[in-house]
Coordinates of C-alpha atoms and ligand atoms in Angstrom, one line a residue:
M27 CA 0.0 0.3 -0.1
A28 CA 1.3 3.8 -0.9
P29 CA 3.1 5.9 1.8
I30 CA 0.6 8.5 2.7
E31 CA 1.7 12.3 2.1
S32 CA 3.1 14.1 5.0
A33 CA 1.1 16.4 7.2
G34 CA 1.2 20.1 6.3
T35 CA 2.2 22.8 9.0
Y36 CA -0.3 25.4 10.1
S37 CA 0.7 28.1 12.5
S38 CA -1.0 30.9 14.4
P39 CA 1.2 33.4 16.6
S40 CA 0.2 31.3 19.3
S41 CA 0.1 27.9 18.5
R42 CA 1.1 25.8 15.6
A43 CA -0.6 22.2 14.1
R44 CA 0.2 19.2 11.6
I45 CA -2.7 18.0 9.5
L46 CA -2.9 15.5 7.1
R47 CA -5.0 15.5 4.0
Y48 CA -5.2 11.9 4.6
G49 CA -8.4 11.9 6.9
A50 CA -8.1 15.5 7.6
Q51 CA -6.4 14.2 10.7
V52 CA -4.8 16.8 12.9
M53 CA -1.6 15.2 14.0
G54 CA -0.2 17.2 16.3
W55 CA -0.9 20.7 18.1
A56 CA 0.8 22.9 20.7
P57 CA 0.4 26.2 22.0
T58 CA 3.2 28.1 22.0
G59 CA 6.1 27.0 24.4
E60 CA 3.6 23.8 25.2
D61 CA 4.8 20.3 24.8
D62 CA 2.5 18.8 21.8
V63 CA -1.5 18.3 23.5
L64 CA -2.1 15.5 21.1
W65 CA -0.6 12.1 21.2
R66 CA 0.7 10.1 18.2
S67 CA 2.1 6.8 18.5
R68 CA 5.6 6.1 17.2
R69 CA 4.3 2.6 15.7
A70 CA 1.3 4.6 13.3
T71 CA 1.3 3.0 9.8
M72 CA 1.1 5.6 7.4
R73 CA -0.2 3.7 4.6
A74 CA -3.1 4.7 2.6
G75 CA -6.3 2.5 3.3
E76 CA -5.2 2.3 7.0
P77 CA -6.0 4.7 9.8
V78 CA -3.4 6.7 11.4
R79 CA -2.9 6.3 15.3
G80 CA -3.0 9.5 17.2
G81 CA -4.0 13.3 16.8
I82 CA -7.6 13.5 15.9
P83 CA -8.9 11.0 13.6
I84 CA -12.6 11.9 12.1
C85 CA -15.1 8.9 12.9
M86 CA -17.6 9.4 9.9
P87 CA -20.4 8.0 9.2
W88 CA -20.6 5.4 11.5
F89 CA -18.7 4.8 15.0
A90 CA -17.2 1.5 15.6
G91 CA -19.5 -1.4 13.4
G92 CA -22.2 1.4 13.3
P93 CA -26.0 0.4 14.2
H94 CA -25.5 -3.3 13.4
G95 CA -22.2 -4.2 14.2
D96 CA -20.9 -5.0 10.9
A97 CA -20.1 -1.9 8.8
R98 CA -16.6 -1.7 7.9
P99 CA -14.3 -0.3 7.9
V100 CA -14.6 0.3 11.7
H101 CA -15.3 4.0 12.9
G102 CA -16.3 4.6 8.9
F103 CA -14.2 5.5 5.7
A104 CA -13.9 9.7 6.6
R105 CA -10.3 8.5 8.2
T106 CA -9.1 6.6 5.3
R107 CA -10.0 9.1 2.5
Y108 CA -7.8 11.7 1.0
W109 CA -10.0 15.1 2.0
E110 CA -9.6 17.9 -0.5
L111 CA -7.4 21.1 1.0
G112 CA -9.4 24.2 0.8
Q113 CA -8.9 27.8 1.6
Q114 CA -6.7 29.1 4.4
R115 CA -7.0 32.2 6.1
H116 CA -4.7 34.2 8.3
T117 CA -5.7 37.0 10.7
P118 CA -3.0 39.1 13.0
T119 CA -4.1 36.4 15.7
S120 CA -5.4 33.5 14.3
A121 CA -5.1 30.9 11.3
S122 CA -7.4 28.5 9.6
V123 CA -7.8 25.7 7.2
R124 CA -10.5 23.6 5.4
F125 CA -10.8 20.5 4.0
D126 CA -13.9 18.8 2.1
L127 CA -15.1 15.4 1.5
N128 CA -17.5 15.3 -1.4
E129 CA -19.4 12.1 -1.1
A130 CA -21.3 12.5 -4.4
E131 CA -21.2 9.0 -4.8
P132 CA -21.8 6.5 -2.0
C133 CA -18.2 4.7 -1.8
A134 CA -19.5 2.2 0.5
P135 CA -23.5 1.6 -0.6
T136 CA -24.0 -1.5 1.5
F137 CA -23.2 0.5 4.9
F138 CA -24.1 4.2 4.0
P139 CA -26.2 4.4 0.4
H140 CA -26.3 8.5 1.0
R141 CA -24.8 11.4 -0.8
F142 CA -23.4 14.2 1.7
H143 CA -20.8 16.9 1.9
A144 CA -18.4 17.2 4.9
A145 CA -16.3 20.1 5.5
Y146 CA -13.8 20.1 8.4
S147 CA -12.1 23.5 9.4
V148 CA -9.4 23.6 12.2
A149 CA -8.9 27.1 13.3
L150 CA -5.7 28.1 15.5
T151 CA -5.3 30.7 17.9
D152 CA -4.5 29.6 21.7
D153 CA -7.1 27.1 21.1
L154 CA -7.5 24.5 18.9
V155 CA -11.1 24.5 17.3
A156 CA -12.2 21.9 14.9
T157 CA -15.7 22.2 13.2
L158 CA -17.0 18.9 11.1
R159 CA -20.1 20.0 9.1
V160 CA -22.3 17.7 7.3
R161 CA -24.6 18.6 4.8
N162 CA -27.6 16.1 3.2
I163 CA -27.0 16.7 -0.5
D164 CA -29.6 13.6 -0.9
S165 CA -32.7 13.6 -1.7
T166 CA -33.8 11.3 1.2
P167 CA -33.2 11.6 4.9
F168 CA -30.5 9.6 6.6
A169 CA -28.8 9.3 9.9
F170 CA -25.1 9.2 10.5
E171 CA -22.8 9.2 13.6
E172 CA -19.8 11.0 14.5
A173 CA -16.4 11.4 16.6
L174 CA -13.6 13.9 16.6
H175 CA -11.6 10.9 18.0
A176 CA -9.0 13.0 20.3
Y177 CA -5.9 11.6 21.7
F178 CA -4.5 13.4 24.2
A179 CA -1.1 13.3 25.5
V180 CA -0.6 12.6 28.9
G181 CA 2.2 12.2 31.9
D182 CA 0.8 9.2 32.9
V183 CA -2.6 7.9 32.3
K184 CA -2.7 6.3 36.1
D185 CA -2.7 9.7 37.5
V186 CA -5.0 11.6 35.2
T187 CA -8.7 12.9 36.4
I188 CA -11.3 14.0 34.1
D189 CA -13.9 16.7 35.8
G190 CA -17.0 17.4 34.3
L191 CA -18.7 13.7 34.1
A192 CA -20.0 13.3 37.6
G193 CA -23.8 12.7 37.8
R194 CA -23.3 11.5 34.5
T195 CA -24.5 7.9 32.8
Y196 CA -22.4 6.1 30.6
V197 CA -22.0 2.9 28.7
D198 CA -19.5 0.7 29.8
A199 CA -18.3 -1.0 26.2
A200 CA -15.4 -2.8 27.9
H201 CA -17.0 -4.3 30.6
A202 CA -20.8 -4.4 30.6
P203 CA -22.1 -2.7 27.7
E204 CA -25.7 -4.3 28.3
R205 CA -26.6 -1.3 31.0
R206 CA -25.9 2.1 31.9
R207 CA -23.9 3.0 34.9
A208 CA -23.7 6.0 37.0
Q209 CA -20.5 8.5 37.1
F210 CA -20.4 9.5 40.8
T211 CA -16.8 11.2 40.9
E212 CA -14.4 12.5 38.7
V213 CA -12.8 9.7 36.1
T214 CA -9.8 7.9 36.9
F215 CA -7.9 4.9 35.1
V216 CA -7.4 2.1 36.7
E217 CA -8.1 -0.5 34.0
E218 CA -9.2 -0.6 30.7
T219 CA -11.6 2.3 30.0
D220 CA -14.3 2.2 26.8
R221 CA -17.4 4.5 27.9
I222 CA -19.6 6.5 26.0
Y223 CA -21.2 9.3 28.5
D224 CA -24.6 11.2 27.5
S225 CA -23.0 14.4 28.1
S226 CA -23.2 17.4 26.1
E227 CA -21.5 19.7 28.8
S228 CA -17.4 20.6 28.5
V229 CA -14.8 18.3 30.6
V230 CA -11.5 19.2 31.8
I231 CA -8.2 16.4 31.8
H232 CA -6.3 17.3 34.6
D233 CA -2.3 15.9 34.2
P234 CA -0.4 16.6 37.1
R235 CA 2.9 14.8 35.5
K236 CA 2.8 17.2 32.6
R237 CA 1.3 20.2 35.2
R238 CA -1.2 21.2 32.9
H239 CA -5.3 21.0 32.5
I240 CA -6.5 20.6 28.8
L241 CA -10.0 22.2 29.0
V242 CA -12.0 20.4 26.3
D243 CA -15.2 22.0 25.0
K244 CA -17.7 21.3 22.8
A245 CA -21.1 22.1 20.8
G246 CA -23.5 19.7 18.6
S247 CA -22.4 16.7 20.5
A248 CA -24.5 14.5 22.8
D249 CA -21.9 12.1 24.1
W250 CA -18.3 11.8 25.3
I251 CA -16.2 9.0 24.5
V252 CA -13.4 8.0 26.8
W253 CA -11.3 5.4 26.1
N254 CA -7.8 3.9 27.1
P255 CA -6.6 0.6 26.4
W256 CA -4.8 -0.4 29.1
V257 CA -1.9 -3.2 29.1
E258 CA -3.8 -6.1 27.1
G259 CA -5.5 -3.6 24.5
A260 CA -2.1 -2.1 24.0
R261 CA -0.7 -5.1 23.4
R262 CA -3.1 -6.2 21.0
A263 CA -2.8 -3.2 18.7
P264 CA -0.2 -3.7 16.3
D265 CA 0.4 0.0 15.8
M266 CA 1.2 1.0 19.3
D267 CA 4.1 0.2 21.7
D268 CA 3.6 -2.0 24.7
R269 CA 3.9 0.6 27.1
A270 CA 2.0 3.4 25.1
W271 CA -1.3 3.2 27.0
Q272 CA 0.3 4.9 29.7
D273 CA 0.8 8.2 27.7
F274 CA -2.5 9.2 26.3
V275 CA -6.2 9.4 26.9
C276 CA -9.0 9.5 24.4
V277 CA -11.4 12.0 25.0
E278 CA -13.9 12.2 22.0
A279 CA -16.6 14.5 21.2
A280 CA -19.3 12.3 19.4
N281 CA -22.9 11.5 18.4
V282 CA -23.5 7.9 18.2
R283 CA -26.1 5.4 18.8
E284 CA -29.4 6.9 20.1
H285 CA -27.8 10.0 19.3
A286 CA -27.1 9.8 15.8
V287 CA -27.8 12.8 13.7
H288 CA -30.8 12.9 11.3
L289 CA -30.3 15.2 8.5
E290 CA -33.4 15.9 6.2
P291 CA -32.3 16.7 2.4
G292 CA -30.3 20.1 2.4
E293 CA -29.8 20.1 6.3
E294 CA -26.6 20.6 7.8
H295 CA -25.1 19.7 11.3
A296 CA -22.0 20.7 12.9
L297 CA -19.7 19.4 15.6
I298 CA -17.2 21.5 17.1
L299 CA -14.5 20.5 19.5
D300 CA -12.4 23.3 21.4
V301 CA -9.3 22.4 23.2
H302 CA -7.4 24.7 25.3
V303 CA -4.2 24.3 27.8
D304 CA -3.7 25.7 31.2
P305 CA -0.6 25.5 33.2
M306 CA -1.0 23.8 36.6
A307 CA -0.7 26.4 39.4
Ligands
TA6_410 O1 -13.5 5.2 20.7 C1 -12.9 3.8 21.7 C2 -12.9 3.1 20.2 O2 -14.1 2.9 19.9 C3 -12.6 1.8 21.2 O3 -13.3 0.7 21.1 C4 -11.2 1.2 20.6 O4 -11.3 0.4 19.6 C5 -10.6 2.6 19.9 O5 -11.7 3.4 19.4 C6 -9.5 2.5 18.6 O6 -10.1 2.1 17.8 P1 -9.4 1.7 16.1 O7 -10.0 1.4 15.4 O8 -9.0 3.2 16.3 O9 -8.1 1.1 16.8

């Protein structure tokens, strides 16, 4: 399989990002003077046709195996397609770039026989703001799932806590997917974690090792997905070092399962992820 094109670099006066046209995947983002906020695997495969491990993969138009569990590729085809590079804009304080995926002919008609246009814009200030707009360009309604599957770099996931989800319920996809559980406290990591939280609020990732808080805000999203593969999951993944599970946590702004987005012909939906970093006092 052909190697994928290397990432483009985009900079504002206060942060810089690297973005692949393949999957329109943000591969790195750092405010000036900060370590990269996004994690990427040293063993990521960089070949067309395969997903790239790290950054912010776009999962769309289905999540995991989709509504019936059988859709392939896993997490949809948006992350393994080349997106068209569109307009870049600069202001004295910001930079932005846009990517387009025009699905005028369904490429996976068995699983998603619908026509849509997706536009993804990434704006850089001292925040990263990623906006995924999906428009129904078909003559019939459809529903789709989506996730901005962000991999956040952390000092050691065992020391990380996530605020903002206490009082919410979640599906525990790793251990007991058949029933909902309640989150009573901040989220901590002691085992494989793969949860779909019912929440449209913002969250904060506290990372005492890297001495920073990562504030993750969103709009147009009913779910947070929180994932860490832990020891066994990392061993099973061929594109991840055995010990890499300690170095990241995925916190994903999503609309999945019963929160799939319904679009009438001509309608559009926007999913927005806004990431900001504050040093720990
Ligand atoms: O978002 C969590 C999840 O769906 C997990 O179940 C895990 O499989 C992860 O995504 C990574 O999926 P991938 O297809 O990129 O290996």
